[in-house]
mmCIF file of C-alpha atoms in Angstrom:
data_model
loop_
_atom_site.group_PDB
_atom_site.id
_atom_site.type_symbol
_atom_site.label_atom_id
_atom_site.label_comp_id
_atom_site.label_asym_id
_atom_site.label_seq_id
_atom_site.Cartn_x
_atom_site.Cartn_y
_atom_site.Cartn_z
ATOM 1 C CA GLN A 1 36.634 -0.848 10.927
ATOM 2 C CA VAL A 2 32.912 -0.176 10.621
ATOM 3 C CA GLN A 3 30.457 -2.957 11.299
ATOM 4 C CA VAL A 4 26.674 -2.898 11.387
ATOM 5 C CA VAL A 5 24.434 -5.585 12.830
ATOM 6 C CA GLU A 6 20.675 -5.779 12.419
ATOM 7 C CA SER A 7 18.223 -7.232 14.899
ATOM 8 C CA GLY A 8 14.515 -7.253 15.621
ATOM 9 C CA GLY A 9 13.100 -9.174 12.700
ATOM 10 C CA GLY A 10 10.423 -11.785 13.116
ATOM 11 C CA LEU A 11 6.954 -12.972 12.189
ATOM 12 C CA VAL A 12 4.038 -10.582 12.516
ATOM 13 C CA GLN A 13 0.453 -10.512 11.298
ATOM 14 C CA ALA A 14 -0.685 -8.026 8.695
ATOM 15 C CA GLY A 15 -1.503 -4.712 10.327
ATOM 16 C CA GLY A 16 0.996 -5.305 13.093
ATOM 17 C CA SER A 17 4.157 -3.445 14.047
ATOM 18 C CA LEU A 18 7.812 -4.294 14.400
ATOM 19 C CA ARG A 19 10.949 -2.353 15.240
ATOM 20 C CA LEU A 20 14.284 -3.169 13.697
ATOM 21 C CA SER A 21 17.579 -2.063 15.204
ATOM 22 C CA CYS A 22 20.965 -1.549 13.627
ATOM 23 C CA GLN A 23 23.963 -1.436 15.943
ATOM 24 C CA PHE A 24 26.951 0.428 14.528
ATOM 25 C CA SER A 25 30.486 -0.226 15.702
ATOM 26 C CA GLY A 26 33.376 1.988 14.704
ATOM 27 C CA ARG A 27 34.230 5.640 14.904
ATOM 28 C CA ALA A 28 32.225 8.761 14.272
ATOM 29 C CA PHE A 29 28.753 7.279 13.900
ATOM 30 C CA ALA A 30 27.295 10.770 13.505
ATOM 31 C CA VAL A 31 29.062 11.353 10.168
ATOM 32 C CA TYR A 32 27.423 8.316 8.587
ATOM 33 C CA THR A 33 24.203 8.272 6.690
ATOM 34 C CA MET A 34 22.405 5.088 7.661
ATOM 35 C CA GLY A 35 20.090 3.240 5.345
ATOM 36 C CA TRP A 36 17.600 0.398 5.339
ATOM 37 C CA PHE A 37 17.133 -1.846 2.337
ATOM 38 C CA ARG A 38 15.179 -5.025 1.812
ATOM 39 C CA GLN A 39 15.399 -7.952 -0.523
ATOM 40 C CA VAL A 40 13.193 -10.821 -1.537
ATOM 41 C CA ALA A 41 14.853 -13.923 -2.936
ATOM 42 C CA GLY A 42 15.305 -13.585 -6.679
ATOM 43 C CA LYS A 43 14.695 -9.834 -6.720
ATOM 44 C CA GLN A 44 16.916 -6.793 -6.537
ATOM 45 C CA ARG A 45 17.685 -5.122 -3.264
ATOM 46 C CA GLU A 46 15.142 -2.381 -2.656
ATOM 47 C CA TYR A 47 15.623 0.952 -0.927
ATOM 48 C CA VAL A 48 13.437 1.466 2.143
ATOM 49 C CA ALA A 49 14.711 4.499 4.062
ATOM 50 C CA ALA A 50 17.779 6.487 4.955
ATOM 51 C CA ILE A 51 18.586 8.963 7.677
ATOM 52 C CA GLY A 52 21.317 11.554 7.788
ATOM 53 C CA GLY A 53 24.034 11.692 10.398
ATOM 54 C CA SER A 54 22.297 14.329 12.502
ATOM 55 C CA GLY A 55 18.956 12.573 12.248
ATOM 56 C CA ARG A 56 17.853 14.677 9.310
ATOM 57 C CA PRO A 57 16.836 14.310 6.632
ATOM 58 C CA SER A 58 15.014 11.000 6.630
ATOM 59 C CA VAL A 59 13.906 9.857 3.198
ATOM 60 C CA TYR A 60 11.495 7.030 2.531
ATOM 61 C CA ALA A 61 10.509 4.876 -0.390
ATOM 62 C CA ASP A 62 6.974 5.590 -1.557
ATOM 63 C CA SER A 63 5.944 2.049 -0.651
ATOM 64 C CA VAL A 64 6.624 2.642 3.055
ATOM 65 C CA LYS A 65 6.008 6.367 3.424
ATOM 66 C CA GLY A 66 3.613 7.057 6.282
ATOM 67 C CA ARG A 67 4.067 3.545 7.721
ATOM 68 C CA PHE A 68 7.794 3.329 8.504
ATOM 69 C CA ALA A 69 9.897 5.720 10.564
ATOM 70 C CA ALA A 70 13.676 5.757 10.793
ATOM 71 C CA SER A 71 15.442 7.232 13.783
ATOM 72 C CA ARG A 72 18.854 7.136 15.379
ATOM 73 C CA ASP A 73 20.492 7.605 18.740
ATOM 74 C CA ASN A 74 23.997 8.917 18.135
ATOM 75 C CA ALA A 75 24.927 8.529 21.789
ATOM 76 C CA LYS A 76 24.314 4.778 21.522
ATOM 77 C CA ASN A 77 25.498 4.253 17.926
ATOM 78 C CA ILE A 78 22.188 2.728 16.980
ATOM 79 C CA MET A 79 19.565 3.246 14.320
ATOM 80 C CA TYR A 80 15.965 2.063 14.321
ATOM 81 C CA LEU A 81 13.284 1.339 11.789
ATOM 82 C CA GLN A 82 9.823 1.424 13.331
ATOM 83 C CA MET A 83 7.361 -0.309 11.046
ATOM 84 C CA TYR A 84 3.606 0.122 11.409
ATOM 85 C CA ASN A 85 0.656 -1.341 9.538
ATOM 86 C CA LEU A 86 2.781 -4.060 8.040
ATOM 87 C CA LYS A 87 1.639 -5.776 4.875
ATOM 88 C CA PRO A 88 2.526 -9.169 3.383
ATOM 89 C CA ALA A 89 4.350 -7.237 0.638
ATOM 90 C CA ASP A 90 6.782 -6.014 3.324
ATOM 91 C CA THR A 91 8.063 -9.553 3.793
ATOM 92 C CA ALA A 92 11.777 -9.560 3.026
ATOM 93 C CA VAL A 93 15.243 -9.688 4.502
ATOM 94 C CA TYR A 94 15.997 -6.217 5.824
ATOM 95 C CA TYR A 95 19.533 -4.886 5.633
ATOM 96 C CA CYS A 96 21.191 -2.009 7.411
ATOM 97 C CA ALA A 97 23.892 -0.074 5.587
ATOM 98 C CA ALA A 98 26.202 2.857 6.270
ATOM 99 C CA ARG A 99 27.960 5.448 4.162
ATOM 100 C CA ALA A 100 30.068 8.459 5.048
ATOM 101 C CA GLY A 101 28.176 11.082 3.120
ATOM 102 C CA THR A 102 24.803 12.548 2.287
ATOM 103 C CA VAL A 103 21.526 10.696 2.111
ATOM 104 C CA VAL A 104 21.192 8.716 -1.113
ATOM 105 C CA GLN A 105 19.031 5.805 -2.234
ATOM 106 C CA ASP A 106 21.298 3.718 -4.434
ATOM 107 C CA PRO A 107 22.592 0.675 -2.532
ATOM 108 C CA ARG A 108 25.816 0.862 -4.559
ATOM 109 C CA ASP A 109 26.663 4.076 -2.731
ATOM 110 C CA PHE A 110 26.655 2.413 0.688
ATOM 111 C CA ASP A 111 29.935 1.031 1.932
ATOM 112 C CA TYR A 112 29.112 -1.145 4.928
ATOM 113 C CA TRP A 113 26.392 -3.760 5.190
ATOM 114 C CA GLY A 114 24.944 -6.037 7.802
ATOM 115 C CA ARG A 115 23.894 -9.621 7.210
ATOM 116 C CA GLY A 116 20.191 -8.870 7.360
ATOM 117 C CA THR A 117 17.218 -9.783 9.499
ATOM 118 C CA GLN A 118 14.134 -11.578 8.220
ATOM 119 C CA VAL A 119 10.741 -9.912 8.458
ATOM 120 C CA THR A 120 7.742 -12.050 7.617
ATOM 121 C CA VAL A 121 4.232 -10.612 7.518
ATOM 122 C CA SER A 122 1.421 -13.127 7.425
ATOM 123 C CA SER A 123 -1.974 -12.355 5.909
#
């Protein structure tokens, strides 16, 4: 059974940095595309980034391109989202998700989800 658990959220000032982690438990981590999504209360879940099983490709939403970087350590079954130059608009609950397949952006195509970690960026 696959499980994913996010950590690393918190409160940060605008312009600051934060790194989120997603711990994967289960078999064959390297065959899973891992994704990050975020959601603000009352709005739809939004794609942030995804990274293929080998670490490539990594695909980013336009809103975070150049500021966020996804990476993974397949030996440790963990994925990261390094966030730089954070903006108040980045405030959301961030979710980690996994799918056994290629990199896609539709949350409906991801099979396993964590419970989320709150990121709050103050102005």
